[in-house]
Coordinates of C-alpha atoms and ligand atoms in Angstrom, one line a residue:
M2 CA -23.1 -4.5 30.1
S3 CA -22.9 -1.1 28.5
S4 CA -21.2 2.2 29.5
M5 CA -22.0 5.9 29.3
P6 CA -20.4 7.5 26.2
K7 CA -16.9 8.9 26.7
Q8 CA -16.1 12.1 24.7
T9 CA -12.9 12.8 22.8
D10 CA -11.8 15.0 19.8
V11 CA -10.8 12.3 17.4
I12 CA -11.4 8.5 17.1
L13 CA -9.2 6.4 14.8
I14 CA -10.7 3.0 14.0
G15 CA -8.0 0.5 13.1
A16 CA -4.3 0.4 14.0
G17 CA -2.9 0.1 10.5
V18 CA -0.5 2.4 8.7
M19 CA -3.2 4.8 7.7
S20 CA -4.5 5.5 11.2
A21 CA -0.9 5.7 12.4
T22 CA -0.1 8.3 9.8
L23 CA -3.2 10.4 10.5
G24 CA -2.7 10.2 14.2
V25 CA 0.9 11.4 14.0
L26 CA 0.1 14.2 11.5
L27 CA -2.7 15.4 13.8
K28 CA -0.5 15.3 16.9
E29 CA 2.2 17.3 15.0
L30 CA -0.4 19.9 13.9
A31 CA -2.5 20.1 17.1
P32 CA -0.6 18.6 20.0
D33 CA -3.5 19.2 22.4
M34 CA -5.9 17.2 20.4
K35 CA -7.4 14.2 22.3
I36 CA -7.2 11.0 20.2
K37 CA -8.5 7.5 20.9
V38 CA -7.7 4.5 18.8
F39 CA -9.8 1.3 18.7
E40 CA -8.3 -1.8 17.1
K41 CA -10.0 -5.2 17.2
L42 CA -6.8 -7.2 17.1
A43 CA -4.2 -7.5 19.9
S44 CA -1.6 -5.2 18.4
A45 CA -0.9 -2.7 15.7
G46 CA -0.1 -3.4 12.0
E47 CA -1.4 -7.0 12.0
E48 CA -3.6 -6.8 8.9
S49 CA -2.6 -5.5 5.4
S50 CA 0.1 -3.2 6.9
N51 CA 2.0 -6.2 8.3
E52 CA 5.3 -6.8 6.5
W53 CA 4.3 -10.4 5.5
N54 CA 0.9 -9.3 4.2
N55 CA 2.1 -6.8 1.6
A56 CA 5.0 -6.6 -0.9
G57 CA 6.7 -3.7 0.8
T58 CA 7.3 -1.8 -2.4
G59 CA 7.8 1.9 -1.9
H60 CA 5.5 2.6 -4.9
A61 CA 7.0 5.4 -6.9
A62 CA 6.1 4.1 -10.3
L63 CA 9.8 3.2 -11.0
C64 CA 9.0 -0.4 -11.9
E65 CA 5.3 -1.0 -12.1
L66 CA 4.3 -1.2 -15.7
N67 CA 0.6 -0.8 -15.0
Y68 CA 1.2 2.9 -14.2
T69 CA 2.2 3.6 -17.8
T70 CA -0.2 2.6 -20.4
E71 CA 0.1 2.7 -24.2
N72 CA -2.2 5.0 -26.0
A73 CA -4.0 4.0 -29.2
D74 CA -1.4 6.0 -31.2
G75 CA 1.5 4.1 -29.6
T76 CA 2.6 6.9 -27.3
I77 CA 3.0 6.2 -23.6
D78 CA 0.8 7.9 -21.0
I79 CA 3.0 8.6 -18.0
S80 CA 0.5 10.8 -16.1
K81 CA -0.4 8.1 -13.5
A82 CA 3.3 7.3 -13.0
V83 CA 4.0 11.0 -12.3
K84 CA 1.2 11.2 -9.8
V85 CA 2.2 8.1 -7.9
N86 CA 5.9 9.3 -7.8
E87 CA 4.9 12.7 -6.6
Q88 CA 2.7 11.1 -3.9
F89 CA 5.6 8.9 -2.7
Q90 CA 7.9 12.0 -2.4
L91 CA 5.4 13.4 0.1
S92 CA 5.6 10.2 2.2
R93 CA 9.5 10.3 2.0
Q94 CA 9.5 13.9 3.2
F95 CA 7.2 13.2 6.2
W96 CA 9.2 10.1 7.2
S97 CA 12.4 12.2 6.9
H98 CA 10.9 14.8 9.2
L99 CA 10.1 12.0 11.7
V100 CA 13.6 10.7 11.5
K101 CA 15.0 14.1 12.3
E102 CA 12.6 14.4 15.2
Q103 CA 13.8 11.0 16.5
V104 CA 10.3 9.6 16.2
L105 CA 11.8 7.1 13.6
P106 CA 15.3 7.1 15.0
N107 CA 16.6 4.3 12.8
P108 CA 15.4 4.5 9.2
K109 CA 16.9 1.1 8.4
E110 CA 14.1 -0.4 10.7
F111 CA 11.5 0.5 8.1
I112 CA 13.1 1.6 4.8
M113 CA 15.9 0.2 2.7
P114 CA 17.4 1.2 -0.7
I115 CA 16.8 -1.4 -3.4
P116 CA 16.9 -1.0 -7.2
H117 CA 13.5 -1.1 -8.9
M118 CA 13.4 -2.9 -12.2
S119 CA 10.8 -3.8 -14.9
M120 CA 11.4 -6.9 -17.0
V121 CA 9.7 -8.1 -20.1
E122 CA 10.0 -10.9 -22.6
G123 CA 9.0 -10.9 -26.3
A124 CA 9.7 -8.3 -29.1
E125 CA 6.5 -6.4 -28.7
N126 CA 7.0 -6.0 -24.9
V127 CA 10.7 -5.0 -25.4
T128 CA 9.5 -2.2 -27.8
F129 CA 7.0 -1.1 -25.2
L130 CA 9.6 -1.0 -22.5
K131 CA 12.0 1.1 -24.7
K132 CA 9.2 3.6 -25.5
R133 CA 8.3 3.7 -21.8
L134 CA 11.9 4.5 -20.8
E135 CA 12.0 7.3 -23.4
A136 CA 8.8 8.8 -22.1
L137 CA 10.0 8.6 -18.5
S138 CA 13.6 9.7 -18.9
A139 CA 12.4 13.0 -20.3
N140 CA 10.9 13.5 -16.8
P141 CA 13.0 14.7 -13.9
L142 CA 11.3 12.4 -11.4
F143 CA 12.6 9.3 -13.2
K144 CA 16.2 10.4 -13.8
G145 CA 18.8 7.7 -13.7
M146 CA 16.7 4.9 -15.2
E147 CA 18.8 2.6 -17.3
F148 CA 17.7 0.1 -20.0
S149 CA 19.3 -3.0 -21.3
E150 CA 18.5 -5.9 -23.6
D151 CA 22.1 -7.2 -23.5
P152 CA 22.1 -10.6 -21.8
E153 CA 25.6 -10.0 -20.4
Q154 CA 24.4 -6.8 -18.7
L155 CA 21.3 -8.4 -17.5
K156 CA 23.3 -11.2 -16.0
Q157 CA 25.1 -8.5 -13.9
W158 CA 21.8 -6.9 -12.8
I159 CA 19.7 -10.1 -12.3
P160 CA 21.9 -13.2 -12.2
L161 CA 19.3 -15.4 -10.6
I162 CA 16.7 -14.5 -13.3
M163 CA 19.2 -15.0 -16.2
E164 CA 20.7 -18.3 -15.0
G165 CA 19.3 -21.3 -16.8
R166 CA 17.1 -19.2 -19.1
T167 CA 16.6 -21.1 -22.4
S168 CA 13.8 -19.1 -24.0
P169 CA 14.7 -17.7 -27.4
E170 CA 12.5 -14.7 -26.8
P171 CA 14.3 -11.3 -26.5
I172 CA 14.4 -10.0 -22.9
A173 CA 14.9 -6.5 -21.7
A174 CA 14.8 -4.7 -18.4
T175 CA 15.0 -1.2 -16.9
K176 CA 16.7 -0.4 -13.6
I177 CA 16.7 2.5 -11.3
D178 CA 18.7 2.5 -8.1
S179 CA 16.5 5.0 -6.2
G180 CA 13.8 2.4 -5.4
T181 CA 13.0 1.3 -1.8
D182 CA 11.7 -1.7 0.2
V183 CA 9.5 -0.5 3.0
N184 CA 8.6 -2.5 6.1
F185 CA 5.1 -0.9 6.6
G186 CA 4.5 -3.2 9.6
A187 CA 7.6 -1.9 11.5
L188 CA 6.7 1.7 10.5
T189 CA 3.1 1.2 11.9
R190 CA 4.3 -0.2 15.1
I191 CA 6.9 2.5 15.7
L192 CA 4.3 5.2 15.0
F193 CA 1.8 3.7 17.4
D194 CA 4.5 3.5 20.1
H195 CA 5.1 7.2 19.5
L196 CA 1.4 8.0 19.7
K197 CA 1.2 6.1 23.0
Q198 CA 4.0 8.3 24.4
L199 CA 1.9 11.3 23.4
D200 CA -0.9 10.1 25.6
V201 CA -3.1 8.9 22.7
E202 CA -5.4 6.2 24.2
I203 CA -4.9 3.0 22.2
N204 CA -7.4 0.3 22.8
Y205 CA -6.4 -3.1 21.4
G206 CA -8.9 -6.0 21.5
H207 CA -11.7 -3.5 20.8
G208 CA -13.9 -4.1 17.8
V209 CA -16.1 -1.2 16.6
E210 CA -19.6 -2.6 15.9
D211 CA -21.6 0.5 15.1
L212 CA -21.5 4.2 14.4
K213 CA -24.3 6.7 14.9
R214 CA -24.6 10.5 14.5
V215 CA -25.0 12.5 17.7
D216 CA -25.0 16.2 18.5
G217 CA -21.6 17.5 17.7
G218 CA -20.2 14.4 16.1
W219 CA -20.4 10.6 16.2
E220 CA -20.9 7.8 18.8
I221 CA -19.4 4.5 18.3
K222 CA -20.4 1.2 19.9
V223 CA -17.3 -0.9 20.7
K224 CA -17.0 -4.5 22.1
N225 CA -14.1 -5.0 24.5
D226 CA -12.9 -8.5 23.8
Q227 CA -11.4 -8.9 27.3
D228 CA -14.7 -8.9 29.2
N229 CA -17.2 -8.7 26.3
R230 CA -18.4 -5.4 27.6
I231 CA -20.0 -2.9 25.2
E232 CA -18.6 0.6 25.4
H233 CA -19.8 3.8 23.8
H234 CA -17.4 6.6 22.8
T235 CA -18.1 9.9 21.1
A236 CA -15.9 12.2 19.0
K237 CA -16.2 15.2 16.9
F238 CA -14.3 13.4 14.1
I239 CA -14.0 9.8 13.2
F240 CA -11.5 8.2 10.8
I241 CA -12.5 4.7 9.6
G242 CA -9.1 3.2 8.9
G243 CA -10.3 -0.4 9.1
G244 CA -8.5 -1.5 5.9
G245 CA -10.8 -4.1 4.3
G246 CA -13.1 -3.6 7.3
S247 CA -13.7 0.0 6.4
L248 CA -16.6 -0.5 4.0
P249 CA -19.0 -2.2 6.5
L250 CA -18.3 0.6 9.0
L251 CA -18.8 3.3 6.4
Q252 CA -22.1 1.7 5.5
K253 CA -23.1 1.8 9.1
T254 CA -22.7 5.6 9.1
G255 CA -25.6 5.9 6.6
I256 CA -24.1 9.0 5.1
P257 CA -25.3 9.6 1.5
E258 CA -21.6 9.3 0.4
S259 CA -21.6 5.7 1.6
K260 CA -24.4 4.6 -0.8
Q261 CA -23.9 2.8 -4.2
I262 CA -20.5 1.6 -3.1
G263 CA -19.5 -2.0 -2.9
G264 CA -16.4 -4.0 -2.2
F265 CA -14.8 -7.0 -4.0
P266 CA -12.3 -8.9 -1.9
V267 CA -9.2 -10.3 -3.6
S268 CA -7.0 -12.5 -1.5
G269 CA -3.3 -13.2 -2.2
L270 CA -0.4 -15.6 -1.7
F271 CA 3.3 -15.1 -1.9
L272 CA 6.1 -17.5 -2.3
V273 CA 9.0 -16.7 0.0
C274 CA 12.6 -17.9 0.1
K275 CA 14.6 -17.4 3.2
N276 CA 17.6 -19.4 2.1
P277 CA 20.4 -16.8 2.5
E278 CA 22.5 -18.3 -0.4
I279 CA 19.7 -17.6 -2.8
A280 CA 18.5 -14.4 -1.3
E281 CA 22.0 -12.9 -1.5
R282 CA 22.0 -13.6 -5.3
H283 CA 19.1 -11.2 -6.0
H284 CA 19.1 -7.6 -5.2
A285 CA 16.1 -5.8 -6.8
K286 CA 12.4 -5.6 -7.0
V287 CA 11.7 -6.9 -10.5
Y288 CA 8.2 -6.3 -11.8
G289 CA 6.9 -8.1 -14.9
K290 CA 3.8 -7.6 -17.0
A291 CA 0.3 -8.7 -15.9
K292 CA -1.1 -11.7 -17.6
V293 CA -4.1 -11.2 -19.9
G294 CA -7.3 -10.9 -17.7
A295 CA -5.2 -10.3 -14.5
P296 CA -6.0 -7.3 -12.4
P297 CA -3.2 -4.7 -12.2
M298 CA -2.4 -5.5 -8.6
S299 CA -1.5 -9.1 -9.4
V300 CA 1.4 -8.2 -11.7
P301 CA 4.1 -10.8 -10.8
H302 CA 7.2 -9.5 -9.2
L303 CA 10.3 -10.9 -7.5
D304 CA 11.3 -8.8 -4.6
T305 CA 14.2 -8.5 -2.3
R306 CA 12.7 -7.9 1.2
Y307 CA 14.3 -6.8 4.4
I308 CA 12.3 -8.2 7.3
D309 CA 13.6 -8.6 10.9
G310 CA 17.1 -7.8 9.8
Q311 CA 17.1 -10.7 7.3
K312 CA 17.1 -10.6 3.6
S313 CA 14.6 -12.8 1.9
L314 CA 12.9 -13.1 -1.5
L315 CA 9.2 -12.7 -2.2
F316 CA 7.5 -13.7 -5.4
G317 CA 3.8 -13.2 -6.3
P318 CA 1.2 -12.2 -5.6
F319 CA -1.0 -15.1 -6.6
A320 CA -4.5 -13.6 -6.5
G321 CA -7.4 -15.6 -5.2
F322 CA -11.0 -15.3 -4.0
S323 CA -12.1 -15.3 -0.4
P324 CA -15.4 -13.7 0.7
K325 CA -13.5 -12.2 3.7
F326 CA -12.8 -8.4 3.9
L327 CA -9.9 -8.9 6.3
K328 CA -7.5 -11.9 6.8
T329 CA -9.1 -12.2 10.2
G330 CA -12.6 -11.4 8.8
S331 CA -15.7 -13.5 8.4
N332 CA -16.9 -15.6 5.4
L333 CA -20.1 -13.5 5.6
D334 CA -18.3 -10.1 4.9
L335 CA -19.1 -10.0 1.2
I336 CA -22.7 -11.1 1.3
T337 CA -23.6 -8.8 4.3
S338 CA -22.0 -5.8 2.4
V339 CA -24.7 -6.1 -0.3
K340 CA -27.4 -3.6 0.6
P341 CA -30.5 -2.4 -1.2
N342 CA -28.5 0.8 -2.2
N343 CA -25.6 -1.1 -3.8
V344 CA -27.1 -4.3 -5.0
L345 CA -27.5 -3.0 -8.6
T346 CA -23.9 -1.6 -8.5
M347 CA -22.6 -5.0 -7.3
L348 CA -24.6 -7.0 -9.9
A349 CA -23.4 -4.8 -12.7
A350 CA -19.8 -5.3 -11.6
G351 CA -20.4 -9.1 -11.4
A352 CA -21.7 -9.1 -15.0
K353 CA -18.8 -7.0 -16.3
E354 CA -16.0 -8.7 -14.4
M355 CA -16.5 -12.2 -15.6
G356 CA -12.9 -12.3 -16.9
L357 CA -11.6 -11.3 -13.5
T358 CA -13.8 -13.9 -11.7
K359 CA -12.5 -16.6 -14.1
Y360 CA -8.9 -15.5 -13.5
L361 CA -9.3 -15.5 -9.7
I362 CA -10.9 -18.9 -9.7
E363 CA -8.0 -20.3 -11.8
Q364 CA -5.5 -18.7 -9.4
V365 CA -7.2 -20.3 -6.4
L366 CA -7.0 -23.7 -8.0
L367 CA -3.2 -23.5 -8.7
S368 CA -1.2 -26.3 -7.1
T369 CA 2.2 -25.5 -5.4
E370 CA 4.0 -26.9 -8.5
Q371 CA 2.0 -24.7 -10.8
R372 CA 2.9 -21.7 -8.7
M373 CA 6.5 -22.8 -8.8
N374 CA 6.2 -23.0 -12.6
E375 CA 5.1 -19.3 -12.6
L376 CA 8.1 -18.5 -10.4
R377 CA 10.3 -20.4 -12.9
E378 CA 9.3 -17.8 -15.5
F379 CA 11.4 -15.5 -13.3
I380 CA 13.9 -17.9 -11.8
P381 CA 14.3 -20.8 -14.2
N382 CA 16.3 -22.9 -11.7
A383 CA 14.0 -22.3 -8.7
K384 CA 13.7 -25.4 -6.5
T385 CA 10.4 -26.2 -4.7
E386 CA 12.1 -27.0 -1.4
D387 CA 13.6 -23.4 -1.2
W388 CA 10.2 -21.7 -1.3
D389 CA 7.3 -21.5 1.2
V390 CA 3.8 -20.2 0.7
V391 CA 2.7 -17.2 2.8
V392 CA -0.8 -15.9 2.9
A393 CA -0.9 -12.2 2.1
G394 CA -3.4 -9.6 3.2
Q395 CA -6.9 -9.1 1.8
R396 CA -7.6 -6.2 -0.6
V397 CA -11.1 -5.0 -1.0
Q398 CA -11.4 -3.3 -4.3
V399 CA -14.0 -0.5 -4.5
I400 CA -17.0 -1.0 -6.8
K401 CA -19.0 2.1 -7.7
D402 CA -20.9 3.8 -10.4
T403 CA -18.7 6.1 -12.5
P404 CA -18.9 7.8 -15.9
Q405 CA -17.4 4.6 -17.2
G406 CA -20.6 2.8 -16.2
K407 CA -22.5 1.2 -13.4
G408 CA -20.6 -1.1 -11.1
T409 CA -17.1 -0.2 -12.2
L410 CA -14.2 -1.9 -10.3
Q411 CA -11.7 0.6 -9.0
F412 CA -8.1 -0.2 -8.4
G413 CA -7.1 2.9 -6.5
T414 CA -7.2 4.2 -2.9
E415 CA -10.2 6.3 -2.1
V416 CA -11.2 8.7 0.7
V417 CA -15.0 8.8 1.3
S418 CA -16.1 11.6 3.7
A419 CA -19.3 13.1 4.9
A420 CA -20.1 16.6 3.5
D421 CA -19.6 18.2 6.9
G422 CA -16.2 16.5 7.3
S423 CA -17.1 14.7 10.6
V424 CA -16.3 11.2 9.3
A425 CA -14.0 9.8 6.7
A426 CA -13.2 6.3 5.5
L427 CA -10.3 5.0 3.5
L428 CA -11.3 2.4 0.9
G429 CA -9.2 0.5 -1.7
A430 CA -5.6 -0.7 -1.5
S431 CA -3.5 0.6 -4.3
P432 CA -0.9 2.2 -4.4
G433 CA -1.6 1.6 -0.8
A434 CA 0.6 2.2 2.2
S435 CA 3.2 4.1 0.1
T436 CA 0.7 6.9 -0.3
A437 CA -0.3 7.0 3.4
V438 CA 1.0 10.5 3.8
P439 CA -0.7 12.2 0.8
V440 CA -3.9 10.3 1.4
M441 CA -4.0 11.4 5.0
L442 CA -3.3 15.0 4.0
E443 CA -6.3 14.6 1.7
V444 CA -8.3 13.5 4.8
L445 CA -7.1 16.6 6.6
G446 CA -8.1 18.9 3.7
K447 CA -11.6 17.4 3.5
C448 CA -12.3 17.1 7.2
F449 CA -10.4 20.0 8.9
P450 CA -10.9 22.8 6.3
D451 CA -11.1 25.5 9.0
Q452 CA -7.8 24.5 10.6
M453 CA -5.9 24.0 7.4
P454 CA -4.9 27.6 6.8
E455 CA -3.4 27.7 10.3
W456 CA -1.7 24.3 9.9
E457 CA -0.3 25.0 6.4
A458 CA 3.0 26.5 7.6
K459 CA 3.7 23.5 9.8
I460 CA 2.8 21.1 7.0
K461 CA 5.3 22.9 4.7
E462 CA 7.9 22.7 7.4
M463 CA 7.5 18.9 7.6
I464 CA 6.8 18.3 3.9
P465 CA 8.5 21.1 2.0
S466 CA 7.0 20.2 -1.4
Y467 CA 3.4 20.2 0.0
G468 CA 1.2 22.0 -2.5
T469 CA 3.9 22.3 -5.1
S470 CA 4.3 20.2 -8.2
L471 CA 7.8 18.6 -8.2
V472 CA 7.7 17.7 -11.9
A473 CA 7.2 21.4 -12.6
N474 CA 10.1 22.3 -10.2
P475 CA 12.9 19.9 -11.0
E476 CA 15.4 21.8 -8.9
L477 CA 13.2 21.5 -5.8
F478 CA 12.8 17.8 -6.6
D479 CA 16.6 17.3 -6.8
Q480 CA 17.1 19.1 -3.5
I481 CA 14.3 17.2 -1.7
H482 CA 15.2 13.9 -3.2
A483 CA 18.9 14.4 -2.1
E484 CA 17.9 15.4 1.4
T485 CA 15.4 12.6 2.0
T486 CA 17.9 10.1 0.5
K487 CA 20.5 11.2 3.1
T488 CA 18.1 11.4 6.1
L489 CA 16.5 8.0 5.3
E490 CA 20.0 6.5 4.7
L491 CA 19.1 5.3 1.2
T492 CA 22.5 5.7 -0.3
E493 CA 24.2 2.5 0.5
A494 CA 24.9 0.3 -2.5
Q495 CA 24.6 -3.5 -2.0
P496 CA 26.7 -5.7 -4.3
I497 CA 25.3 -8.9 -5.6
R498 CA 27.5 -11.9 -4.7
Ligands
FAD511 C1 -1.1 -8.6 -1.2 C2 -0.9 -7.1 -0.9 C3 0.3 -6.5 -1.4 C4 0.5 -5.1 -1.2 N1 1.6 -4.5 -1.6 C5 1.9 -3.2 -1.3 C6 3.1 -2.7 -1.6 O1 4.0 -3.3 -2.1 N2 3.3 -1.3 -1.4 C7 2.3 -0.6 -0.8 O2 2.5 0.6 -0.6 N3 1.1 -1.1 -0.5 C8 0.9 -2.4 -0.7 N4 -0.3 -3.0 -0.3 C9 -1.4 -2.1 0.3 C10 -1.1 -1.8 1.7 O3 -0.8 -3.0 2.4 C11 -2.4 -1.2 2.3 O4 -2.8 -0.1 1.5 C12 -2.2 -0.6 3.7 O5 -1.5 -1.5 4.5 C13 -3.6 -0.3 4.3 O6 -3.4 0.2 5.6 P1 -4.7 0.4 6.5 O7 -4.2 1.1 7.7 O8 -5.7 1.1 5.7 O9 -5.3 -1.1 6.7 P2 -4.8 -2.3 7.6 O10 -3.3 -2.3 7.7 O11 -5.5 -3.5 7.1 O12 -5.3 -1.9 9.0 C14 -6.7 -1.9 9.3 C15 -6.9 -2.2 10.8 O13 -8.2 -2.0 11.2 C16 -8.6 -3.1 12.0 N5 -10.1 -3.1 12.0 C17 -10.9 -3.5 10.9 N6 -12.2 -3.4 11.3 C18 -12.2 -3.0 12.5 C19 -13.3 -2.8 13.5 N7 -14.6 -2.9 13.1 N8 -13.0 -2.4 14.7 C20 -11.7 -2.2 15.1 N9 -10.6 -2.4 14.3 C21 -10.9 -2.8 13.0 C22 -7.9 -4.3 11.5 O14 -7.8 -5.3 12.4 C23 -6.6 -3.7 11.1 O15 -5.6 -3.8 12.1 C24 -0.5 -4.4 -0.5 C25 -1.7 -5.0 0.0 C26 -1.8 -6.4 -0.2 C27 -3.0 -7.0 0.4

């Protein structure tokens, strides 16, 4: 059975952190706007945004070595790190605003302070880390970063990692206390609860199957899982926030901007330790260096996580290959995403990325003990019985033609929108949920250009540094950072037992 189209102002497809953020931003800026959400699963934040499906790092480039690359002349390029940090400051400010507004009344439910550390082994890597620290410490955004290659100091910082370490290789680490662990699942759920209170119509168990252009906007075809009924809804603006499921929906729009784009799914596994005695002995997110051939998002890291009020440790991710675009997706996702307009782009990427394919196949074939051995490079005394495998979310990396060549694999997050701003989709997964606020502000800029001049004052009230470079205004950064630290209750120091 089918129904007559039902009209609204905005439709958000998917109930992940991105739709949640866009919905709340829109309701702050235009309280009368009518919004409907369609989510194919039974509740919000069940795919990549779920706390067990991602690493929960508040990406601010405080520890991720892939955001600082070494130039041919040996200098360190920190431009990406500065960009990622500036983006995270926007998310912190919006969350702080929502804490003050009592939308997020208890910040500890979704964000906790945790030192961010980078750790390397081997003389060459130690030299790189020192140079990286020098480059970053000259920048106000990275104030407070410490460096040590002294084993006694490192034992204080990371006892679990230093215990039982027999390698003769030099080891060094940087540490900065202003890092965070973010429970993006909890954040998503709270924001959707808030949207419901604002009369946003949230339809769970509703999978969007098709989109077509109609007069004054778009019509979507939705299947209601409860009774298998087909519904049609129309809106002036549609946001495709389907995570890995965004690409197939974007392709269905047929907009020129959706052509020559493909997606490459990368699956992931984490090892998790919930043994409180072990979890209490590690208090940091420690990022290492990616192995040769490994994609940047599979940099190994050992993270303190706060989930359901419990402290646990997460190690990984181990990458892998699955043709699904979502954890709950179909094995046909990859093959059905290959269209006449992107087949050459996809083939070019396949030919170029043989190293990545080989790496992913090797990762898929790892046994539990081989995974444990990778963990033992971080925790030499790790025991198999203390660690369980959890399946992480799927990432669909964007493949597109760029000045770097046909079929280039992208590792960033990308907004693709129609020229008239009536539809936008979010593709890619990195730096991911941490950048939800700046990325959704980008969607507003692209899709609501006429309203933006009117909305600007309110955006600045919620996000004081909006439109301003913090790196160029260190005093403003200090002020904003201090304020968000206080509002988000990020000051508490946690001793290691
Ligand atoms: C292994 C891993 C580690 C990560 N680590 C981090 C990290 O440490 N820090 C960080 O900031 N980010 C991290 N990320 C990225 C982050 O998780 C994502 O960028 C973010 O959660 C994406 O949010 P989203 O709302 O776009 O997608 P999702 O959370 O995946 O939500 C999309 C929703 O759309 C629904 N949907 C899909 N198709 C349809 C359809 N046709 N109809 C209706 N509903 C549909 C899905 O069911 C889902 O609920 C990580 C990701 C992975 C996979």
